[in-house]
JSON list of C-alpha atoms in Angstrom, two decimals:
[
{"chain": "A", "resi": 23, "resn": "ALA", "atom": "CA", "xyz": [28.23, -8.06, -59.90]},
{"chain": "A", "resi": 24, "resn": "GLN", "atom": "CA", "xyz": [27.23, -10.81, -57.54]},
{"chain": "A", "resi": 25, "resn": "SER", "atom": "CA", "xyz": [26.05, -10.67, -53.97]},
{"chain": "A", "resi": 26, "resn": "VAL", "atom": "CA", "xyz": [24.73, -12.97, -51.28]},
{"chain": "A", "resi": 27, "resn": "THR", "atom": "CA", "xyz": [22.40, -11.84, -48.51]},
{"chain": "A", "resi": 28, "resn": "GLN", "atom": "CA", "xyz": [21.81, -13.85, -45.37]},
{"chain": "A", "resi": 29, "resn": "LEU", "atom": "CA", "xyz": [18.84, -12.22, -43.77]},
{"chain": "A", "resi": 30, "resn": "ASP", "atom": "CA", "xyz": [19.34, -13.44, -40.21]},
{"chain": "A", "resi": 31, "resn": "SER", "atom": "CA", "xyz": [22.61, -12.89, -38.38]},
{"chain": "A", "resi": 32, "resn": "GLN", "atom": "CA", "xyz": [21.53, -15.06, -35.44]},
{"chain": "A", "resi": 33, "resn": "VAL", "atom": "CA", "xyz": [18.97, -17.85, -35.16]},
{"chain": "A", "resi": 34, "resn": "PRO", "atom": "CA", "xyz": [18.27, -19.46, -31.78]},
{"chain": "A", "resi": 35, "resn": "VAL", "atom": "CA", "xyz": [16.25, -22.67, -31.87]},
{"chain": "A", "resi": 36, "resn": "PHE", "atom": "CA", "xyz": [15.36, -25.37, -29.37]},
{"chain": "A", "resi": 37, "resn": "GLU", "atom": "CA", "xyz": [16.83, -28.83, -29.74]},
{"chain": "A", "resi": 38, "resn": "GLU", "atom": "CA", "xyz": [14.76, -31.16, -31.96]},
{"chain": "A", "resi": 39, "resn": "ALA", "atom": "CA", "xyz": [12.87, -28.21, -33.49]},
{"chain": "A", "resi": 40, "resn": "PRO", "atom": "CA", "xyz": [13.02, -27.47, -37.23]},
{"chain": "A", "resi": 41, "resn": "VAL", "atom": "CA", "xyz": [15.14, -24.62, -38.56]},
{"chain": "A", "resi": 42, "resn": "GLU", "atom": "CA", "xyz": [15.39, -22.59, -41.76]},
{"chain": "A", "resi": 43, "resn": "LEU", "atom": "CA", "xyz": [18.36, -20.34, -42.53]},
{"chain": "A", "resi": 44, "resn": "ARG", "atom": "CA", "xyz": [17.60, -17.88, -45.30]},
{"chain": "A", "resi": 45, "resn": "CYS", "atom": "CA", "xyz": [19.81, -16.95, -48.22]},
{"chain": "A", "resi": 46, "resn": "ASN", "atom": "CA", "xyz": [19.07, -14.71, -51.19]},
{"chain": "A", "resi": 47, "resn": "TYR", "atom": "CA", "xyz": [21.43, -13.97, -54.02]},
{"chain": "A", "resi": 48, "resn": "SER", "atom": "CA", "xyz": [21.86, -11.53, -56.87]},
{"chain": "A", "resi": 49, "resn": "SER", "atom": "CA", "xyz": [23.69, -12.22, -60.10]},
{"chain": "A", "resi": 50, "resn": "SER", "atom": "CA", "xyz": [23.45, -11.26, -63.76]},
{"chain": "A", "resi": 51, "resn": "VAL", "atom": "CA", "xyz": [24.76, -14.68, -64.84]},
{"chain": "A", "resi": 52, "resn": "SER", "atom": "CA", "xyz": [24.01, -18.26, -63.95]},
{"chain": "A", "resi": 53, "resn": "VAL", "atom": "CA", "xyz": [25.23, -19.23, -60.52]},
{"chain": "A", "resi": 54, "resn": "TYR", "atom": "CA", "xyz": [26.10, -22.27, -58.50]},
{"chain": "A", "resi": 55, "resn": "LEU", "atom": "CA", "xyz": [25.14, -22.17, -54.85]},
{"chain": "A", "resi": 56, "resn": "PHE", "atom": "CA", "xyz": [26.68, -23.65, -51.73]},
{"chain": "A", "resi": 57, "resn": "TRP", "atom": "CA", "xyz": [26.19, -23.82, -47.99]},
{"chain": "A", "resi": 58, "resn": "TYR", "atom": "CA", "xyz": [29.21, -24.13, -45.72]},
{"chain": "A", "resi": 59, "resn": "VAL", "atom": "CA", "xyz": [29.37, -24.64, -41.95]},
{"chain": "A", "resi": 60, "resn": "GLN", "atom": "CA", "xyz": [32.09, -23.26, -39.69]},
{"chain": "A", "resi": 61, "resn": "TYR", "atom": "CA", "xyz": [32.63, -24.61, -36.18]},
{"chain": "A", "resi": 62, "resn": "PRO", "atom": "CA", "xyz": [34.59, -22.44, -33.69]},
{"chain": "A", "resi": 63, "resn": "ASN", "atom": "CA", "xyz": [38.26, -22.01, -34.58]},
{"chain": "A", "resi": 64, "resn": "GLN", "atom": "CA", "xyz": [37.94, -24.19, -37.64]},
{"chain": "A", "resi": 65, "resn": "GLY", "atom": "CA", "xyz": [37.78, -23.74, -41.38]},
{"chain": "A", "resi": 66, "resn": "LEU", "atom": "CA", "xyz": [34.68, -24.11, -43.50]},
{"chain": "A", "resi": 67, "resn": "GLN", "atom": "CA", "xyz": [33.12, -27.47, -44.32]},
{"chain": "A", "resi": 68, "resn": "LEU", "atom": "CA", "xyz": [30.87, -28.00, -47.32]},
{"chain": "A", "resi": 69, "resn": "LEU", "atom": "CA", "xyz": [27.29, -28.91, -46.33]},
{"chain": "A", "resi": 70, "resn": "LEU", "atom": "CA", "xyz": [25.70, -29.09, -49.79]},
{"chain": "A", "resi": 71, "resn": "LYS", "atom": "CA", "xyz": [25.77, -27.60, -53.26]},
{"chain": "A", "resi": 72, "resn": "TYR", "atom": "CA", "xyz": [23.41, -26.83, -56.12]},
{"chain": "A", "resi": 73, "resn": "LEU", "atom": "CA", "xyz": [24.90, -27.01, -59.60]},
{"chain": "A", "resi": 74, "resn": "SER", "atom": "CA", "xyz": [21.94, -28.00, -61.79]},
{"chain": "A", "resi": 75, "resn": "GLY", "atom": "CA", "xyz": [19.06, -30.47, -61.97]},
{"chain": "A", "resi": 76, "resn": "SER", "atom": "CA", "xyz": [16.73, -31.08, -59.04]},
{"chain": "A", "resi": 77, "resn": "THR", "atom": "CA", "xyz": [16.12, -27.91, -57.07]},
{"chain": "A", "resi": 78, "resn": "LEU", "atom": "CA", "xyz": [15.99, -29.79, -53.76]},
{"chain": "A", "resi": 79, "resn": "VAL", "atom": "CA", "xyz": [19.49, -30.65, -52.65]},
{"chain": "A", "resi": 80, "resn": "LYS", "atom": "CA", "xyz": [20.36, -32.94, -49.76]},
{"chain": "A", "resi": 81, "resn": "GLY", "atom": "CA", "xyz": [23.60, -32.52, -47.84]},
{"chain": "A", "resi": 82, "resn": "ILE", "atom": "CA", "xyz": [25.43, -33.89, -44.86]},
{"chain": "A", "resi": 83, "resn": "ASN", "atom": "CA", "xyz": [24.17, -33.97, -41.27]},
{"chain": "A", "resi": 84, "resn": "GLY", "atom": "CA", "xyz": [20.50, -34.07, -42.35]},
{"chain": "A", "resi": 85, "resn": "PHE", "atom": "CA", "xyz": [20.49, -30.63, -43.98]},
{"chain": "A", "resi": 86, "resn": "GLU", "atom": "CA", "xyz": [18.77, -29.82, -47.25]},
{"chain": "A", "resi": 87, "resn": "ALA", "atom": "CA", "xyz": [18.27, -26.70, -49.35]},
{"chain": "A", "resi": 88, "resn": "GLU", "atom": "CA", "xyz": [15.94, -25.65, -52.11]},
{"chain": "A", "resi": 89, "resn": "PHE", "atom": "CA", "xyz": [16.99, -23.54, -55.08]},
{"chain": "A", "resi": 90, "resn": "ASN", "atom": "CA", "xyz": [14.27, -21.11, -56.15]},
{"chain": "A", "resi": 91, "resn": "LYS", "atom": "CA", "xyz": [15.27, -19.21, -59.27]},
{"chain": "A", "resi": 92, "resn": "SER", "atom": "CA", "xyz": [12.21, -16.94, -59.38]},
{"chain": "A", "resi": 93, "resn": "GLN", "atom": "CA", "xyz": [12.78, -15.81, -55.80]},
{"chain": "A", "resi": 94, "resn": "THR", "atom": "CA", "xyz": [16.58, -15.94, -56.13]},
{"chain": "A", "resi": 95, "resn": "SER", "atom": "CA", "xyz": [16.75, -17.88, -52.90]},
{"chain": "A", "resi": 96, "resn": "PHE", "atom": "CA", "xyz": [18.59, -20.91, -51.56]},
{"chain": "A", "resi": 97, "resn": "HIS", "atom": "CA", "xyz": [17.29, -21.47, -48.03]},
{"chain": "A", "resi": 98, "resn": "LEU", "atom": "CA", "xyz": [18.80, -24.15, -45.79]},
{"chain": "A", "resi": 99, "resn": "ARG", "atom": "CA", "xyz": [16.55, -26.40, -43.70]},
{"chain": "A", "resi": 100, "resn": "LYS", "atom": "CA", "xyz": [16.76, -29.17, -41.15]},
{"chain": "A", "resi": 101, "resn": "PRO", "atom": "CA", "xyz": [13.67, -30.86, -39.70]},
{"chain": "A", "resi": 102, "resn": "SER", "atom": "CA", "xyz": [15.17, -31.53, -36.26]},
{"chain": "A", "resi": 103, "resn": "VAL", "atom": "CA", "xyz": [18.33, -29.87, -34.95]},
{"chain": "A", "resi": 104, "resn": "HIS", "atom": "CA", "xyz": [20.87, -31.21, -32.48]},
{"chain": "A", "resi": 105, "resn": "ILE", "atom": "CA", "xyz": [23.14, -29.42, -30.04]},
{"chain": "A", "resi": 106, "resn": "SER", "atom": "CA", "xyz": [26.05, -30.31, -32.32]},
{"chain": "A", "resi": 107, "resn": "ASP", "atom": "CA", "xyz": [24.53, -28.18, -35.10]},
{"chain": "A", "resi": 108, "resn": "THR", "atom": "CA", "xyz": [25.47, -25.01, -33.20]},
{"chain": "A", "resi": 109, "resn": "ALA", "atom": "CA", "xyz": [27.83, -23.22, -35.60]},
{"chain": "A", "resi": 110, "resn": "GLU", "atom": "CA", "xyz": [28.11, -20.43, -38.17]},
{"chain": "A", "resi": 111, "resn": "TYR", "atom": "CA", "xyz": [26.52, -21.13, -41.54]},
{"chain": "A", "resi": 112, "resn": "PHE", "atom": "CA", "xyz": [27.57, -19.42, -44.75]},
{"chain": "A", "resi": 113, "resn": "CYS", "atom": "CA", "xyz": [25.75, -19.28, -48.05]},
{"chain": "A", "resi": 114, "resn": "ALA", "atom": "CA", "xyz": [27.99, -18.77, -51.09]},
{"chain": "A", "resi": 115, "resn": "LEU", "atom": "CA", "xyz": [27.71, -18.44, -54.83]},
{"chain": "A", "resi": 116, "resn": "GLN", "atom": "CA", "xyz": [30.09, -19.21, -57.63]},
{"chain": "A", "resi": 117, "resn": "THR", "atom": "CA", "xyz": [30.01, -18.02, -61.24]},
{"chain": "A", "resi": 118, "resn": "GLY", "atom": "CA", "xyz": [32.31, -18.87, -64.11]},
{"chain": "A", "resi": 119, "resn": "ALA", "atom": "CA", "xyz": [35.50, -18.49, -62.16]},
{"chain": "A", "resi": 120, "resn": "ASN", "atom": "CA", "xyz": [35.88, -20.84, -59.27]},
{"chain": "A", "resi": 121, "resn": "ASN", "atom": "CA", "xyz": [36.19, -18.32, -56.46]},
{"chain": "A", "resi": 122, "resn": "LEU", "atom": "CA", "xyz": [33.25, -18.11, -54.07]},
{"chain": "A", "resi": 123, "resn": "PHE", "atom": "CA", "xyz": [31.32, -15.05, -52.90]},
{"chain": "A", "resi": 124, "resn": "PHE", "atom": "CA", "xyz": [30.08, -15.51, -49.35]},
{"chain": "A", "resi": 125, "resn": "GLY", "atom": "CA", "xyz": [27.26, -14.04, -47.33]},
{"chain": "A", "resi": 126, "resn": "THR", "atom": "CA", "xyz": [27.90, -12.58, -43.89]},
{"chain": "A", "resi": 127, "resn": "GLY", "atom": "CA", "xyz": [26.84, -15.75, -42.12]},
{"chain": "A", "resi": 128, "resn": "THR", "atom": "CA", "xyz": [24.09, -16.90, -39.76]},
{"chain": "A", "resi": 129, "resn": "ARG", "atom": "CA", "xyz": [24.95, -18.01, -36.26]},
{"chain": "A", "resi": 130, "resn": "LEU", "atom": "CA", "xyz": [22.75, -20.98, -35.37]},
{"chain": "A", "resi": 131, "resn": "THR", "atom": "CA", "xyz": [22.47, -21.62, -31.63]},
{"chain": "A", "resi": 132, "resn": "VAL", "atom": "CA", "xyz": [20.66, -24.78, -30.54]},
{"chain": "A", "resi": 133, "resn": "ILE", "atom": "CA", "xyz": [19.18, -24.46, -27.06]},
{"chain": "A", "resi": 134, "resn": "PRO", "atom": "CA", "xyz": [18.89, -27.63, -24.94]},
{"chain": "B", "resi": 24, "resn": "ASP", "atom": "CA", "xyz": [43.77, -37.17, -47.95]},
{"chain": "B", "resi": 25, "resn": "THR", "atom": "CA", "xyz": [45.12, -35.18, -45.03]},
{"chain": "B", "resi": 26, "resn": "GLY", "atom": "CA", "xyz": [43.15, -32.06, -45.87]},
{"chain": "B", "resi": 27, "resn": "VAL", "atom": "CA", "xyz": [44.36, -28.50, -46.31]},
{"chain": "B", "resi": 28, "resn": "SER", "atom": "CA", "xyz": [46.99, -27.56, -43.77]},
{"chain": "B", "resi": 29, "resn": "GLN", "atom": "CA", "xyz": [47.82, -24.03, -42.65]},
{"chain": "B", "resi": 30, "resn": "ASP", "atom": "CA", "xyz": [50.69, -22.82, -40.52]},
{"chain": "B", "resi": 31, "resn": "PRO", "atom": "CA", "xyz": [50.82, -21.15, -38.06]},
{"chain": "B", "resi": 32, "resn": "ARG", "atom": "CA", "xyz": [47.36, -21.37, -36.46]},
{"chain": "B", "resi": 33, "resn": "HIS", "atom": "CA", "xyz": [47.89, -18.11, -34.64]},
{"chain": "B", "resi": 34, "resn": "LYS", "atom": "CA", "xyz": [50.25, -15.19, -35.17]},
{"chain": "B", "resi": 35, "resn": "ILE", "atom": "CA", "xyz": [50.59, -12.10, -33.03]},
{"chain": "B", "resi": 36, "resn": "THR", "atom": "CA", "xyz": [52.76, -9.34, -34.42]},
{"chain": "B", "resi": 37, "resn": "LYS", "atom": "CA", "xyz": [53.47, -5.68, -33.86]},
{"chain": "B", "resi": 38, "resn": "ARG", "atom": "CA", "xyz": [52.34, -3.06, -36.31]},
{"chain": "B", "resi": 39, "resn": "GLY", "atom": "CA", "xyz": [54.92, -2.54, -39.02]},
{"chain": "B", "resi": 40, "resn": "GLN", "atom": "CA", "xyz": [56.35, -6.04, -38.93]},
{"chain": "B", "resi": 41, "resn": "ASN", "atom": "CA", "xyz": [56.21, -8.49, -41.84]},
{"chain": "B", "resi": 42, "resn": "VAL", "atom": "CA", "xyz": [54.46, -11.84, -41.52]},
{"chain": "B", "resi": 43, "resn": "THR", "atom": "CA", "xyz": [54.30, -14.92, -43.74]},
{"chain": "B", "resi": 44, "resn": "PHE", "atom": "CA", "xyz": [51.74, -17.71, -43.69]},
{"chain": "B", "resi": 45, "resn": "ARG", "atom": "CA", "xyz": [51.96, -21.10, -45.35]},
{"chain": "B", "resi": 46, "resn": "CYS", "atom": "CA", "xyz": [49.30, -23.30, -46.90]},
{"chain": "B", "resi": 47, "resn": "ASP", "atom": "CA", "xyz": [49.66, -26.91, -48.01]},
{"chain": "B", "resi": 48, "resn": "PRO", "atom": "CA", "xyz": [46.73, -27.91, -50.21]},
{"chain": "B", "resi": 49, "resn": "ILE", "atom": "CA", "xyz": [45.31, -31.38, -50.79]},
{"chain": "B", "resi": 50, "resn": "SER", "atom": "CA", "xyz": [47.97, -33.05, -52.89]},
{"chain": "B", "resi": 51, "resn": "GLU", "atom": "CA", "xyz": [45.96, -33.70, -56.08]},
{"chain": "B", "resi": 52, "resn": "HIS", "atom": "CA", "xyz": [44.35, -30.24, -56.10]},
{"chain": "B", "resi": 53, "resn": "ASN", "atom": "CA", "xyz": [45.87, -27.85, -58.59]},
{"chain": "B", "resi": 54, "resn": "ARG", "atom": "CA", "xyz": [43.82, -24.81, -57.58]},
{"chain": "B", "resi": 55, "resn": "LEU", "atom": "CA", "xyz": [44.61, -22.89, -54.41]},
{"chain": "B", "resi": 56, "resn": "TYR", "atom": "CA", "xyz": [42.76, -19.91, -52.95]},
{"chain": "B", "resi": 57, "resn": "TRP", "atom": "CA", "xyz": [43.35, -17.36, -50.20]},
{"chain": "B", "resi": 58, "resn": "TYR", "atom": "CA", "xyz": [40.49, -15.72, -48.32]},
{"chain": "B", "resi": 59, "resn": "ARG", "atom": "CA", "xyz": [40.35, -13.24, -45.45]},
{"chain": "B", "resi": 60, "resn": "GLN", "atom": "CA", "xyz": [37.65, -13.39, -42.77]},
{"chain": "B", "resi": 61, "resn": "THR", "atom": "CA", "xyz": [37.09, -10.60, -40.26]},
{"chain": "B", "resi": 62, "resn": "LEU", "atom": "CA", "xyz": [34.88, -10.90, -37.20]},
{"chain": "B", "resi": 63, "resn": "GLY", "atom": "CA", "xyz": [31.21, -11.16, -38.04]},
{"chain": "B", "resi": 64, "resn": "GLN", "atom": "CA", "xyz": [31.82, -11.36, -41.78]},
{"chain": "B", "resi": 65, "resn": "GLY", "atom": "CA", "xyz": [31.97, -14.06, -44.36]},
{"chain": "B", "resi": 66, "resn": "PRO", "atom": "CA", "xyz": [35.24, -14.94, -46.04]},
{"chain": "B", "resi": 67, "resn": "GLU", "atom": "CA", "xyz": [36.39, -12.46, -48.71]},
{"chain": "B", "resi": 68, "resn": "PHE", "atom": "CA", "xyz": [38.31, -13.63, -51.74]},
{"chain": "B", "resi": 69, "resn": "LEU", "atom": "CA", "xyz": [41.92, -12.44, -52.00]},
{"chain": "B", "resi": 70, "resn": "THR", "atom": "CA", "xyz": [43.58, -14.42, -54.77]},
{"chain": "B", "resi": 71, "resn": "TYR", "atom": "CA", "xyz": [43.81, -17.80, -56.46]},
{"chain": "B", "resi": 72, "resn": "PHE", "atom": "CA", "xyz": [46.36, -19.94, -58.26]},
{"chain": "B", "resi": 73, "resn": "GLN", "atom": "CA", "xyz": [46.10, -22.64, -60.85]},
{"chain": "B", "resi": 74, "resn": "ASN", "atom": "CA", "xyz": [49.27, -24.63, -60.42]},
{"chain": "B", "resi": 75, "resn": "GLU", "atom": "CA", "xyz": [52.00, -21.98, -60.05]},
{"chain": "B", "resi": 76, "resn": "ALA", "atom": "CA", "xyz": [50.15, -19.25, -61.97]},
{"chain": "B", "resi": 77, "resn": "GLN", "atom": "CA", "xyz": [48.35, -16.53, -60.01]},
{"chain": "B", "resi": 78, "resn": "LEU", "atom": "CA", "xyz": [45.22, -16.07, -62.10]},
{"chain": "B", "resi": 79, "resn": "GLU", "atom": "CA", "xyz": [43.18, -13.55, -60.16]},
{"chain": "B", "resi": 80, "resn": "LYS", "atom": "CA", "xyz": [43.71, -10.96, -57.45]},
{"chain": "B", "resi": 81, "resn": "SER", "atom": "CA", "xyz": [41.07, -9.08, -55.54]},
{"chain": "B", "resi": 82, "resn": "ARG", "atom": "CA", "xyz": [41.23, -5.32, -55.04]},
{"chain": "B", "resi": 83, "resn": "LEU", "atom": "CA", "xyz": [41.51, -6.23, -51.34]},
{"chain": "B", "resi": 84, "resn": "LEU", "atom": "CA", "xyz": [45.02, -7.48, -52.04]},
{"chain": "B", "resi": 85, "resn": "SER", "atom": "CA", "xyz": [46.95, -4.23, -51.59]},
{"chain": "B", "resi": 86, "resn": "ASP", "atom": "CA", "xyz": [50.57, -3.90, -52.63]},
{"chain": "B", "resi": 87, "resn": "ARG", "atom": "CA", "xyz": [51.60, -4.84, -49.07]},
{"chain": "B", "resi": 88, "resn": "PHE", "atom": "CA", "xyz": [50.25, -8.34, -49.74]},
{"chain": "B", "resi": 89, "resn": "SER", "atom": "CA", "xyz": [51.98, -10.88, -51.92]},
{"chain": "B", "resi": 90, "resn": "ALA", "atom": "CA", "xyz": [51.19, -14.52, -52.53]},
{"chain": "B", "resi": 91, "resn": "GLU", "atom": "CA", "xyz": [53.32, -17.14, -54.21]},
{"chain": "B", "resi": 92, "resn": "ARG", "atom": "CA", "xyz": [53.04, -20.76, -55.21]},
{"chain": "B", "resi": 93, "resn": "PRO", "atom": "CA", "xyz": [56.47, -21.39, -56.71]},
{"chain": "B", "resi": 94, "resn": "LYS", "atom": "CA", "xyz": [56.24, -25.09, -57.50]},
{"chain": "B", "resi": 95, "resn": "GLY", "atom": "CA", "xyz": [52.50, -25.43, -57.80]},
{"chain": "B", "resi": 96, "resn": "SER", "atom": "CA", "xyz": [52.23, -27.17, -54.45]},
{"chain": "B", "resi": 97, "resn": "PHE", "atom": "CA", "xyz": [52.33, -25.17, -51.21]},
{"chain": "B", "resi": 98, "resn": "SER", "atom": "CA", "xyz": [51.65, -21.43, -51.14]},
{"chain": "B", "resi": 99, "resn": "THR", "atom": "CA", "xyz": [52.77, -18.53, -48.98]},
{"chain": "B", "resi": 100, "resn": "LEU", "atom": "CA", "xyz": [50.98, -15.28, -48.21]},
{"chain": "B", "resi": 101, "resn": "GLU", "atom": "CA", "xyz": [53.16, -12.43, -47.01]},
{"chain": "B", "resi": 102, "resn": "ILE", "atom": "CA", "xyz": [51.96, -9.18, -45.49]},
{"chain": "B", "resi": 103, "resn": "GLN", "atom": "CA", "xyz": [54.52, -6.40, -45.28]},
{"chain": "B", "resi": 104, "resn": "ARG", "atom": "CA", "xyz": [54.36, -3.48, -42.83]},
{"chain": "B", "resi": 105, "resn": "THR", "atom": "CA", "xyz": [51.34, -4.92, -41.06]},
{"chain": "B", "resi": 106, "resn": "GLU", "atom": "CA", "xyz": [48.56, -2.61, -39.91]},
{"chain": "B", "resi": 107, "resn": "GLN", "atom": "CA", "xyz": [45.92, -3.17, -37.23]},
{"chain": "B", "resi": 108, "resn": "GLY", "atom": "CA", "xyz": [43.31, -3.47, -39.96]},
{"chain": "B", "resi": 109, "resn": "ASP", "atom": "CA", "xyz": [45.09, -6.60, -41.20]},
{"chain": "B", "resi": 110, "resn": "SER", "atom": "CA", "xyz": [43.96, -8.47, -38.09]},
{"chain": "B", "resi": 111, "resn": "ALA", "atom": "CA", "xyz": [41.75, -11.29, -39.39]},
{"chain": "B", "resi": 112, "resn": "MET", "atom": "CA", "xyz": [41.56, -15.00, -40.05]},
{"chain": "B", "resi": 113, "resn": "TYR", "atom": "CA", "xyz": [43.37, -15.93, -43.26]},
{"chain": "B", "resi": 114, "resn": "LEU", "atom": "CA", "xyz": [41.86, -19.01, -44.87]},
{"chain": "B", "resi": 115, "resn": "CYS", "atom": "CA", "xyz": [43.37, -21.17, -47.56]},
{"chain": "B", "resi": 116, "resn": "ALA", "atom": "CA", "xyz": [41.34, -23.52, -49.76]},
{"chain": "B", "resi": 117, "resn": "SER", "atom": "CA", "xyz": [42.09, -25.89, -52.60]},
{"chain": "B", "resi": 118, "resn": "SER", "atom": "CA", "xyz": [40.09, -27.61, -55.31]},
{"chain": "B", "resi": 119, "resn": "LEU", "atom": "CA", "xyz": [40.39, -29.69, -58.42]},
{"chain": "B", "resi": 120, "resn": "GLU", "atom": "CA", "xyz": [40.51, -27.92, -61.76]},
{"chain": "B", "resi": 121, "resn": "THR", "atom": "CA", "xyz": [37.16, -29.33, -62.94]},
{"chain": "B", "resi": 122, "resn": "ALA", "atom": "CA", "xyz": [34.34, -26.80, -63.12]},
{"chain": "B", "resi": 123, "resn": "ASN", "atom": "CA", "xyz": [32.53, -26.17, -59.85]},
{"chain": "B", "resi": 124, "resn": "SER", "atom": "CA", "xyz": [34.67, -28.55, -57.84]},
{"chain": "B", "resi": 125, "resn": "PRO", "atom": "CA", "xyz": [33.98, -27.72, -54.20]},
{"chain": "B", "resi": 126, "resn": "LEU", "atom": "CA", "xyz": [36.59, -25.79, -52.25]},
{"chain": "B", "resi": 127, "resn": "HIS", "atom": "CA", "xyz": [38.17, -27.56, -49.29]},
{"chain": "B", "resi": 128, "resn": "PHE", "atom": "CA", "xyz": [39.25, -25.14, -46.56]},
{"chain": "B", "resi": 129, "resn": "GLY", "atom": "CA", "xyz": [42.02, -25.28, -44.00]},
{"chain": "B", "resi": 130, "resn": "ASN", "atom": "CA", "xyz": [41.54, -24.24, -40.38]},
{"chain": "B", "resi": 131, "resn": "GLY", "atom": "CA", "xyz": [43.02, -20.82, -41.04]},
{"chain": "B", "resi": 132, "resn": "THR", "atom": "CA", "xyz": [45.71, -18.61, -39.56]},
{"chain": "B", "resi": 133, "resn": "ARG", "atom": "CA", "xyz": [44.46, -16.03, -37.09]},
{"chain": "B", "resi": 134, "resn": "LEU", "atom": "CA", "xyz": [46.54, -12.85, -37.29]},
{"chain": "B", "resi": 135, "resn": "THR", "atom": "CA", "xyz": [46.48, -10.26, -34.52]},
{"chain": "B", "resi": 136, "resn": "VAL", "atom": "CA", "xyz": [48.34, -7.01, -35.12]},
{"chain": "B", "resi": 137, "resn": "THR", "atom": "CA", "xyz": [49.00, -5.02, -31.95]}
]
């Protein structure tokens, strides 16, 4: 069985400050990991993905994530956030089949 | 690439009524997925198609739910005898067949059952 845990349901952060959104996963097989962002009343947009190779993955909008197999983590980071980054962020994993298993989400609120 | 399109955006229905949602995937994508998202939760997998074949169904997909993709292009999700617990956002996604191709999501259909 697979599972994804997002440890923080809400993260408030001041504009231009750094942010880290935490994600841990559990799986008995190899996984592929993703971060998606969801703006209000919209679908999910892919931020970045880890399939193999370098454990540091860069995505859109200045976000990056680091895959840590020993700690089964895939935390999302941004060095300086903008107001426009306010959204819900979902970590997800994928195994052999293509369907994704999602975490419960982290609401990032950027404070001016 | 016009993206994944879902219709309607919102649907309000009374308990016991049937509803049907439509999803038009990205044209070259042969995989299509349905997810359900309730408030404060991440999306939960319901079912997926490769072309017209329904390859996997979640245990969440009770016998009141049925999904079709008759010609391997658009898909419909029907819920019969709706219940208040069916109130949720229903998301459709599509992808290429190649392994680990990212899923592209539509903006969803928000269902409210009164």
